[in-house]
mmCIF file with all atom_site columns, C-alpha atoms in Angstrom:
data_model
loop_
_atom_site.group_PDB
_atom_site.id
_atom_site.type_symbol
_atom_site.label_atom_id
_atom_site.label_alt_id
_atom_site.label_comp_id
_atom_site.label_asym_id
_atom_site.label_entity_id
_atom_site.label_seq_id
_atom_site.pdbx_PDB_ins_code
_atom_site.Cartn_x
_atom_site.Cartn_y
_atom_site.Cartn_z
_atom_site.occupancy
_atom_site.B_iso_or_equiv
_atom_site.pdbx_formal_charge
_atom_site.auth_seq_id
_atom_site.auth_comp_id
_atom_site.auth_asym_id
_atom_site.auth_atom_id
_atom_site.pdbx_PDB_model_num
ATOM 1   C CA . MET A 1 1   ? -0.156  -0.126  -0.187  1.00 0.00 ? 1   MET A CA 1
ATOM 2   C CA . LEU A 1 2   ? 0.779   3.612   -1.290  1.00 0.00 ? 2   LEU A CA 1
ATOM 3   C CA . LYS A 1 3   ? 2.297   5.713   1.952   1.00 0.00 ? 3   LYS A CA 1
ATOM 4   C CA . VAL A 1 4   ? 3.469   8.132   3.538   1.00 0.00 ? 4   VAL A CA 1
ATOM 5   C CA . GLY A 1 5   ? 6.521   9.625   1.900   1.00 0.00 ? 5   GLY A CA 1
ATOM 6   C CA . ASP A 1 6   ? 5.255   7.758   -1.412  1.00 0.00 ? 6   ASP A CA 1
ATOM 7   C CA . SER A 1 7   ? 4.654   10.506  -4.471  1.00 0.00 ? 7   SER A CA 1
ATOM 8   C CA . LEU A 1 8   ? 1.082   10.336  -5.961  1.00 0.00 ? 8   LEU A CA 1
ATOM 9   C CA . PRO A 1 9   ? 1.463   7.753   -8.569  1.00 0.00 ? 9   PRO A CA 1
ATOM 10  C CA . GLN A 1 10  ? 0.598   9.020   -12.552 1.00 0.00 ? 10  GLN A CA 1
ATOM 11  C CA . PHE A 1 11  ? -2.592  7.667   -13.884 1.00 0.00 ? 11  PHE A CA 1
ATOM 12  C CA . GLU A 1 12  ? -5.844  8.689   -15.461 1.00 0.00 ? 12  GLU A CA 1
ATOM 13  C CA . GLY A 1 13  ? -9.048  7.580   -14.895 1.00 0.00 ? 13  GLY A CA 1
ATOM 14  C CA . LYS A 1 14  ? -12.826 8.678   -16.423 1.00 0.00 ? 14  LYS A CA 1
ATOM 15  C CA . ASN A 1 15  ? -15.156 9.937   -14.348 1.00 0.00 ? 15  ASN A CA 1
ATOM 16  C CA . GLN A 1 16  ? -18.467 10.391  -13.562 1.00 0.00 ? 16  GLN A CA 1
ATOM 17  C CA . ASP A 1 17  ? -19.393 12.431  -17.042 1.00 0.00 ? 17  ASP A CA 1
ATOM 18  C CA . GLY A 1 18  ? -16.406 10.064  -18.870 1.00 0.00 ? 18  GLY A CA 1
ATOM 19  C CA . LYS A 1 19  ? -14.371 13.188  -18.978 1.00 0.00 ? 19  LYS A CA 1
ATOM 20  C CA . THR A 1 20  ? -10.081 12.355  -18.541 1.00 0.00 ? 20  THR A CA 1
ATOM 21  C CA . VAL A 1 21  ? -8.740  12.940  -15.220 1.00 0.00 ? 21  VAL A CA 1
ATOM 22  C CA . THR A 1 22  ? -4.933  12.733  -15.088 1.00 0.00 ? 22  THR A CA 1
ATOM 23  C CA . SER A 1 23  ? -3.198  12.900  -11.479 1.00 0.00 ? 23  SER A CA 1
ATOM 24  C CA . SER A 1 24  ? -1.299  15.277  -13.386 1.00 0.00 ? 24  SER A CA 1
ATOM 25  C CA . GLU A 1 25  ? -4.310  18.118  -12.419 1.00 0.00 ? 25  GLU A CA 1
ATOM 26  C CA . PHE A 1 26  ? -3.693  18.012  -9.000  1.00 0.00 ? 26  PHE A CA 1
ATOM 27  C CA . ILE A 1 27  ? 0.339   18.494  -8.631  1.00 0.00 ? 27  ILE A CA 1
ATOM 28  C CA . GLY A 1 28  ? 0.374   22.368  -7.131  1.00 0.00 ? 28  GLY A CA 1
ATOM 29  C CA . LYS A 1 29  ? -2.750  21.310  -4.890  1.00 0.00 ? 29  LYS A CA 1
ATOM 30  C CA . LYS A 1 30  ? -3.910  19.359  -1.784  1.00 0.00 ? 30  LYS A CA 1
ATOM 31  C CA . LEU A 1 31  ? -5.242  16.286  -2.594  1.00 0.00 ? 31  LEU A CA 1
ATOM 32  C CA . ILE A 1 32  ? -7.875  13.745  -0.916  1.00 0.00 ? 32  ILE A CA 1
ATOM 33  C CA . ILE A 1 33  ? -8.566  10.417  -2.579  1.00 0.00 ? 33  ILE A CA 1
ATOM 34  C CA . PHE A 1 34  ? -10.569 8.333   -0.980  1.00 0.00 ? 34  PHE A CA 1
ATOM 35  C CA . PHE A 1 35  ? -10.936 5.268   -1.870  1.00 0.00 ? 35  PHE A CA 1
ATOM 36  C CA . TYR A 1 36  ? -14.114 3.012   -1.657  1.00 0.00 ? 36  TYR A CA 1
ATOM 37  C CA . PRO A 1 37  ? -15.789 -0.717  -2.547  1.00 0.00 ? 37  PRO A CA 1
ATOM 38  C CA . GLN A 1 38  ? -18.862 0.242   -4.189  1.00 0.00 ? 38  GLN A CA 1
ATOM 39  C CA . ALA A 1 39  ? -20.894 3.125   -5.381  1.00 0.00 ? 39  ALA A CA 1
ATOM 40  C CA . ASN A 1 40  ? -24.817 2.691   -4.026  1.00 0.00 ? 40  ASN A CA 1
ATOM 41  C CA . THR A 1 41  ? -24.077 0.828   -0.640  1.00 0.00 ? 41  THR A CA 1
ATOM 42  C CA . PRO A 1 42  ? -24.194 1.384   1.924   1.00 0.00 ? 42  PRO A CA 1
ATOM 43  C CA . THR A 1 43  ? -20.869 2.285   4.110   1.00 0.00 ? 43  THR A CA 1
ATOM 44  C CA . CYS A 1 44  ? -20.268 3.823   0.849   1.00 0.00 ? 44  CYS A CA 1
ATOM 45  C CA . THR A 1 45  ? -22.983 5.876   0.815   1.00 0.00 ? 45  THR A CA 1
ATOM 46  C CA . VAL A 1 46  ? -22.406 7.653   4.137   1.00 0.00 ? 46  VAL A CA 1
ATOM 47  C CA . GLU A 1 47  ? -19.130 8.073   3.674   1.00 0.00 ? 47  GLU A CA 1
ATOM 48  C CA . ALA A 1 48  ? -19.000 9.899   0.724   1.00 0.00 ? 48  ALA A CA 1
ATOM 49  C CA . CYS A 1 49  ? -22.113 11.721  1.777   1.00 0.00 ? 49  CYS A CA 1
ATOM 50  C CA . ASN A 1 50  ? -20.150 12.843  4.874   1.00 0.00 ? 50  ASN A CA 1
ATOM 51  C CA . LEU A 1 51  ? -17.728 14.123  2.818   1.00 0.00 ? 51  LEU A CA 1
ATOM 52  C CA . SER A 1 52  ? -19.710 15.871  0.309   1.00 0.00 ? 52  SER A CA 1
ATOM 53  C CA . ASP A 1 53  ? -21.724 17.475  3.598   1.00 0.00 ? 53  ASP A CA 1
ATOM 54  C CA . HIS A 1 54  ? -18.606 18.690  4.717   1.00 0.00 ? 54  HIS A CA 1
ATOM 55  C CA . TYR A 1 55  ? -16.950 19.759  1.111   1.00 0.00 ? 55  TYR A CA 1
ATOM 56  C CA . SER A 1 56  ? -17.086 23.437  1.324   1.00 0.00 ? 56  SER A CA 1
ATOM 57  C CA . GLN A 1 57  ? -14.765 23.009  4.885   1.00 0.00 ? 57  GLN A CA 1
ATOM 58  C CA . LEU A 1 58  ? -12.204 20.850  2.238   1.00 0.00 ? 58  LEU A CA 1
ATOM 59  C CA . GLU A 1 59  ? -12.072 23.202  0.418   1.00 0.00 ? 59  GLU A CA 1
ATOM 60  C CA . LYS A 1 60  ? -11.010 26.395  2.456   1.00 0.00 ? 60  LYS A CA 1
ATOM 61  C CA . ALA A 1 61  ? -9.040  23.878  3.887   1.00 0.00 ? 61  ALA A CA 1
ATOM 62  C CA . GLY A 1 62  ? -7.033  23.964  0.795   1.00 0.00 ? 62  GLY A CA 1
ATOM 63  C CA . PHE A 1 63  ? -8.174  20.775  -0.549  1.00 0.00 ? 63  PHE A CA 1
ATOM 64  C CA . GLN A 1 64  ? -9.788  18.757  -3.624  1.00 0.00 ? 64  GLN A CA 1
ATOM 65  C CA . LEU A 1 65  ? -11.345 15.756  -4.032  1.00 0.00 ? 65  LEU A CA 1
ATOM 66  C CA . LEU A 1 66  ? -11.205 12.629  -5.468  1.00 0.00 ? 66  LEU A CA 1
ATOM 67  C CA . GLY A 1 67  ? -13.452 9.482   -4.687  1.00 0.00 ? 67  GLY A CA 1
ATOM 68  C CA . ILE A 1 68  ? -12.514 5.678   -6.205  1.00 0.00 ? 68  ILE A CA 1
ATOM 69  C CA . SER A 1 69  ? -14.159 3.084   -6.608  1.00 0.00 ? 69  SER A CA 1
ATOM 70  C CA . GLY A 1 70  ? -13.785 -0.268  -9.154  1.00 0.00 ? 70  GLY A CA 1
ATOM 71  C CA . ASP A 1 71  ? -17.739 0.874   -10.271 1.00 0.00 ? 71  ASP A CA 1
ATOM 72  C CA . SER A 1 72  ? -18.544 1.478   -14.014 1.00 0.00 ? 72  SER A CA 1
ATOM 73  C CA . VAL A 1 73  ? -18.769 4.812   -15.688 1.00 0.00 ? 73  VAL A CA 1
ATOM 74  C CA . LYS A 1 74  ? -22.846 4.509   -15.322 1.00 0.00 ? 74  LYS A CA 1
ATOM 75  C CA . LYS A 1 75  ? -22.702 3.366   -12.301 1.00 0.00 ? 75  LYS A CA 1
ATOM 76  C CA . GLN A 1 76  ? -20.487 6.399   -10.812 1.00 0.00 ? 76  GLN A CA 1
ATOM 77  C CA . LYS A 1 77  ? -22.752 8.241   -12.553 1.00 0.00 ? 77  LYS A CA 1
ATOM 78  C CA . ASN A 1 78  ? -25.936 7.378   -10.767 1.00 0.00 ? 78  ASN A CA 1
ATOM 79  C CA . PHE A 1 79  ? -24.281 7.622   -7.491  1.00 0.00 ? 79  PHE A CA 1
ATOM 80  C CA . HIS A 1 80  ? -22.642 11.307  -8.565  1.00 0.00 ? 80  HIS A CA 1
ATOM 81  C CA . SER A 1 81  ? -26.392 12.277  -9.478  1.00 0.00 ? 81  SER A CA 1
ATOM 82  C CA . LYS A 1 82  ? -28.274 10.882  -7.115  1.00 0.00 ? 82  LYS A CA 1
ATOM 83  C CA . PHE A 1 83  ? -26.316 12.652  -4.632  1.00 0.00 ? 83  PHE A CA 1
ATOM 84  C CA . SER A 1 84  ? -25.026 15.607  -6.466  1.00 0.00 ? 84  SER A CA 1
ATOM 85  C CA . PHE A 1 85  ? -21.560 14.912  -5.092  1.00 0.00 ? 85  PHE A CA 1
ATOM 86  C CA . PRO A 1 86  ? -19.351 18.578  -5.469  1.00 0.00 ? 86  PRO A CA 1
ATOM 87  C CA . TYR A 1 87  ? -16.309 16.762  -6.371  1.00 0.00 ? 87  TYR A CA 1
ATOM 88  C CA . ASP A 1 88  ? -15.823 14.088  -9.256  1.00 0.00 ? 88  ASP A CA 1
ATOM 89  C CA . LEU A 1 89  ? -16.397 10.105  -8.631  1.00 0.00 ? 89  LEU A CA 1
ATOM 90  C CA . ILE A 1 90  ? -13.285 8.359   -10.195 1.00 0.00 ? 90  ILE A CA 1
ATOM 91  C CA . ALA A 1 91  ? -14.333 4.887   -11.985 1.00 0.00 ? 91  ALA A CA 1
ATOM 92  C CA . ASP A 1 92  ? -11.410 2.089   -11.950 1.00 0.00 ? 92  ASP A CA 1
ATOM 93  C CA . ASP A 1 93  ? -13.429 -0.944  -13.700 1.00 0.00 ? 93  ASP A CA 1
ATOM 94  C CA . ASP A 1 94  ? -9.869  -2.151  -13.951 1.00 0.00 ? 94  ASP A CA 1
ATOM 95  C CA . HIS A 1 95  ? -8.385  -1.606  -10.890 1.00 0.00 ? 95  HIS A CA 1
ATOM 96  C CA . TYR A 1 96  ? -5.457  -0.633  -12.422 1.00 0.00 ? 96  TYR A CA 1
ATOM 97  C CA . ILE A 1 97  ? -5.386  2.932   -10.016 1.00 0.00 ? 97  ILE A CA 1
ATOM 98  C CA . ILE A 1 98  ? -6.765  0.322   -7.175  1.00 0.00 ? 98  ILE A CA 1
ATOM 99  C CA . GLU A 1 99  ? -3.244  -1.435  -7.832  1.00 0.00 ? 99  GLU A CA 1
ATOM 100 C CA . LYS A 1 100 ? -1.301  1.679   -8.238  1.00 0.00 ? 100 LYS A CA 1
ATOM 101 C CA . PHE A 1 101 ? -2.291  2.812   -4.860  1.00 0.00 ? 101 PHE A CA 1
ATOM 102 C CA . GLY A 1 102 ? -1.974  -0.913  -3.233  1.00 0.00 ? 102 GLY A CA 1
ATOM 103 C CA . VAL A 1 103 ? -5.969  -1.280  -1.539  1.00 0.00 ? 103 VAL A CA 1
ATOM 104 C CA . TRP A 1 104 ? -6.648  -3.917  -4.001  1.00 0.00 ? 104 TRP A CA 1
ATOM 105 C CA . GLN A 1 105 ? -6.539  -6.375  -1.297  1.00 0.00 ? 105 GLN A CA 1
ATOM 106 C CA . GLU A 1 106 ? -7.762  -9.581  0.247   1.00 0.00 ? 106 GLU A CA 1
ATOM 107 C CA . LYS A 1 107 ? -11.006 -9.450  2.860   1.00 0.00 ? 107 LYS A CA 1
ATOM 108 C CA . ASN A 1 108 ? -13.197 -11.587 4.958   1.00 0.00 ? 108 ASN A CA 1
ATOM 109 C CA . THR A 1 109 ? -16.181 -10.997 5.877   1.00 0.00 ? 109 THR A CA 1
ATOM 110 C CA . PHE A 1 110 ? -18.036 -13.218 7.825   1.00 0.00 ? 110 PHE A CA 1
ATOM 111 C CA . GLY A 1 111 ? -15.694 -16.305 7.730   1.00 0.00 ? 111 GLY A CA 1
ATOM 112 C CA . LYS A 1 112 ? -15.670 -15.064 3.659   1.00 0.00 ? 112 LYS A CA 1
ATOM 113 C CA . THR A 1 113 ? -12.091 -14.405 1.983   1.00 0.00 ? 113 THR A CA 1
ATOM 114 C CA . TYR A 1 114 ? -11.897 -12.238 -1.394  1.00 0.00 ? 114 TYR A CA 1
ATOM 115 C CA . MET A 1 115 ? -10.161 -9.672  -2.781  1.00 0.00 ? 115 MET A CA 1
ATOM 116 C CA . GLY A 1 116 ? -11.512 -6.205  -2.849  1.00 0.00 ? 116 GLY A CA 1
ATOM 117 C CA . ILE A 1 117 ? -10.579 -2.478  -2.112  1.00 0.00 ? 117 ILE A CA 1
ATOM 118 C CA . VAL A 1 118 ? -10.071 -1.456  1.560   1.00 0.00 ? 118 VAL A CA 1
ATOM 119 C CA . ARG A 1 119 ? -11.857 1.486   2.184   1.00 0.00 ? 119 ARG A CA 1
ATOM 120 C CA . THR A 1 120 ? -8.170  3.914   2.300   1.00 0.00 ? 120 THR A CA 1
ATOM 121 C CA . THR A 1 121 ? -7.672  8.326   2.629   1.00 0.00 ? 121 THR A CA 1
ATOM 122 C CA . PHE A 1 122 ? -4.962  9.497   1.123   1.00 0.00 ? 122 PHE A CA 1
ATOM 123 C CA . ILE A 1 123 ? -3.111  12.917  1.685   1.00 0.00 ? 123 ILE A CA 1
ATOM 124 C CA . PHE A 1 124 ? -1.306  15.080  -0.855  1.00 0.00 ? 124 PHE A CA 1
ATOM 125 C CA . ASN A 1 125 ? 0.344   17.847  -0.556  1.00 0.00 ? 125 ASN A CA 1
ATOM 126 C CA . GLU A 1 126 ? 0.522   20.719  -2.563  1.00 0.00 ? 126 GLU A CA 1
ATOM 127 C CA . LYS A 1 127 ? 3.933   18.662  -4.027  1.00 0.00 ? 127 LYS A CA 1
ATOM 128 C CA . GLY A 1 128 ? 1.972   15.786  -4.761  1.00 0.00 ? 128 GLY A CA 1
ATOM 129 C CA . VAL A 1 129 ? 4.217   13.946  -1.764  1.00 0.00 ? 129 VAL A CA 1
ATOM 130 C CA . CYS A 1 130 ? 1.500   11.188  0.909   1.00 0.00 ? 130 CYS A CA 1
ATOM 131 C CA . GLU A 1 131 ? 0.922   13.282  3.839   1.00 0.00 ? 131 GLU A CA 1
ATOM 132 C CA . ARG A 1 132 ? -1.316  10.479  5.698   1.00 0.00 ? 132 ARG A CA 1
ATOM 133 C CA . VAL A 1 133 ? -2.725  7.559   4.880   1.00 0.00 ? 133 VAL A CA 1
ATOM 134 C CA . ILE A 1 134 ? -6.323  6.559   6.629   1.00 0.00 ? 134 ILE A CA 1
ATOM 135 C CA . GLU A 1 135 ? -6.478  3.130   7.430   1.00 0.00 ? 135 GLU A CA 1
ATOM 136 C CA . LYS A 1 136 ? -9.478  2.785   9.120   1.00 0.00 ? 136 LYS A CA 1
ATOM 137 C CA . VAL A 1 137 ? -11.508 4.969   7.651   1.00 0.00 ? 137 VAL A CA 1
ATOM 138 C CA . THR A 1 138 ? -14.737 6.157   10.461  1.00 0.00 ? 138 THR A CA 1
ATOM 139 C CA . SER A 1 139 ? -17.572 6.565   7.242   1.00 0.00 ? 139 SER A CA 1
ATOM 140 C CA . LYS A 1 140 ? -20.022 8.771   9.377   1.00 0.00 ? 140 LYS A CA 1
ATOM 141 C CA . THR A 1 141 ? -17.129 10.787  10.456  1.00 0.00 ? 141 THR A CA 1
ATOM 142 C CA . ALA A 1 142 ? -14.446 11.004  7.342   1.00 0.00 ? 142 ALA A CA 1
ATOM 143 C CA . ALA A 1 143 ? -14.223 14.377  6.414   1.00 0.00 ? 143 ALA A CA 1
ATOM 144 C CA . GLU A 1 144 ? -13.555 15.235  10.565  1.00 0.00 ? 144 GLU A CA 1
ATOM 145 C CA . GLN A 1 145 ? -10.903 12.690  10.475  1.00 0.00 ? 145 GLN A CA 1
ATOM 146 C CA . ILE A 1 146 ? -9.170  14.303  7.049   1.00 0.00 ? 146 ILE A CA 1
ATOM 147 C CA . LEU A 1 147 ? -9.400  17.737  9.020   1.00 0.00 ? 147 LEU A CA 1
ATOM 148 C CA . GLU A 1 148 ? -8.176  16.916  12.819  1.00 0.00 ? 148 GLU A CA 1
ATOM 149 C CA . GLY A 1 149 ? -5.319  15.468  10.837  1.00 0.00 ? 149 GLY A CA 1
#
């Protein structure tokens, strides 16, 4: 998994509108990238809505925000439209970005082992260096976790 001190990986992906977004667009800005397992699921919705509800505070602190999951552009569009998120959601259905960040890992739920996205938030400074990794994201207070750091 990407760790503190690592550089922002080079990547490009399609947002909810099918527009290409590249990591290089964010150099010179503070950036939060949050990875979530699946659009429109209860816990992911709570996390994304919490970040949306506190977006102005995150912006005031100088942050740009990107959400990434393994969903298709169509699923991201539906999720984005349903909740009117003020930030882009990136579709990474081939796991290209997810694997670069190291968040595609073995998970265990109710005794069942499978591969999936580990809910993780990465915070990068203006130079594209990772300053914080939040591995134990609390969906209901995701924005507070970021701002308290």
